[in-house]
C-alpha cells in the first residue's frame, strides 16, 4: 500500500503546482 501513498502525494503535488 506504500505505492498508493506515494502516488497520492505525487498527484496532490502536481495538482497544487498546476494551480
XYZ file of C-alpha atoms in Angstrom:
19
model
C 0.000 0.000 0.000
C 3.055 2.235 0.248
C 2.970 2.751 -3.503
C -0.537 4.156 -3.209
C 0.520 6.754 -0.649
C 3.422 7.889 -2.820
C 1.121 8.081 -5.827
C -1.445 10.156 -3.954
C 1.227 12.567 -2.740
C 2.647 12.872 -6.246
C -0.772 13.617 -7.725
C -1.592 16.087 -4.971
C 1.652 17.945 -5.558
C 1.021 18.008 -9.303
C -2.451 19.439 -8.737
C -1.144 22.084 -6.366
C 1.614 23.026 -8.787
C -0.860 23.152 -11.665
C -2.906 25.636 -9.699
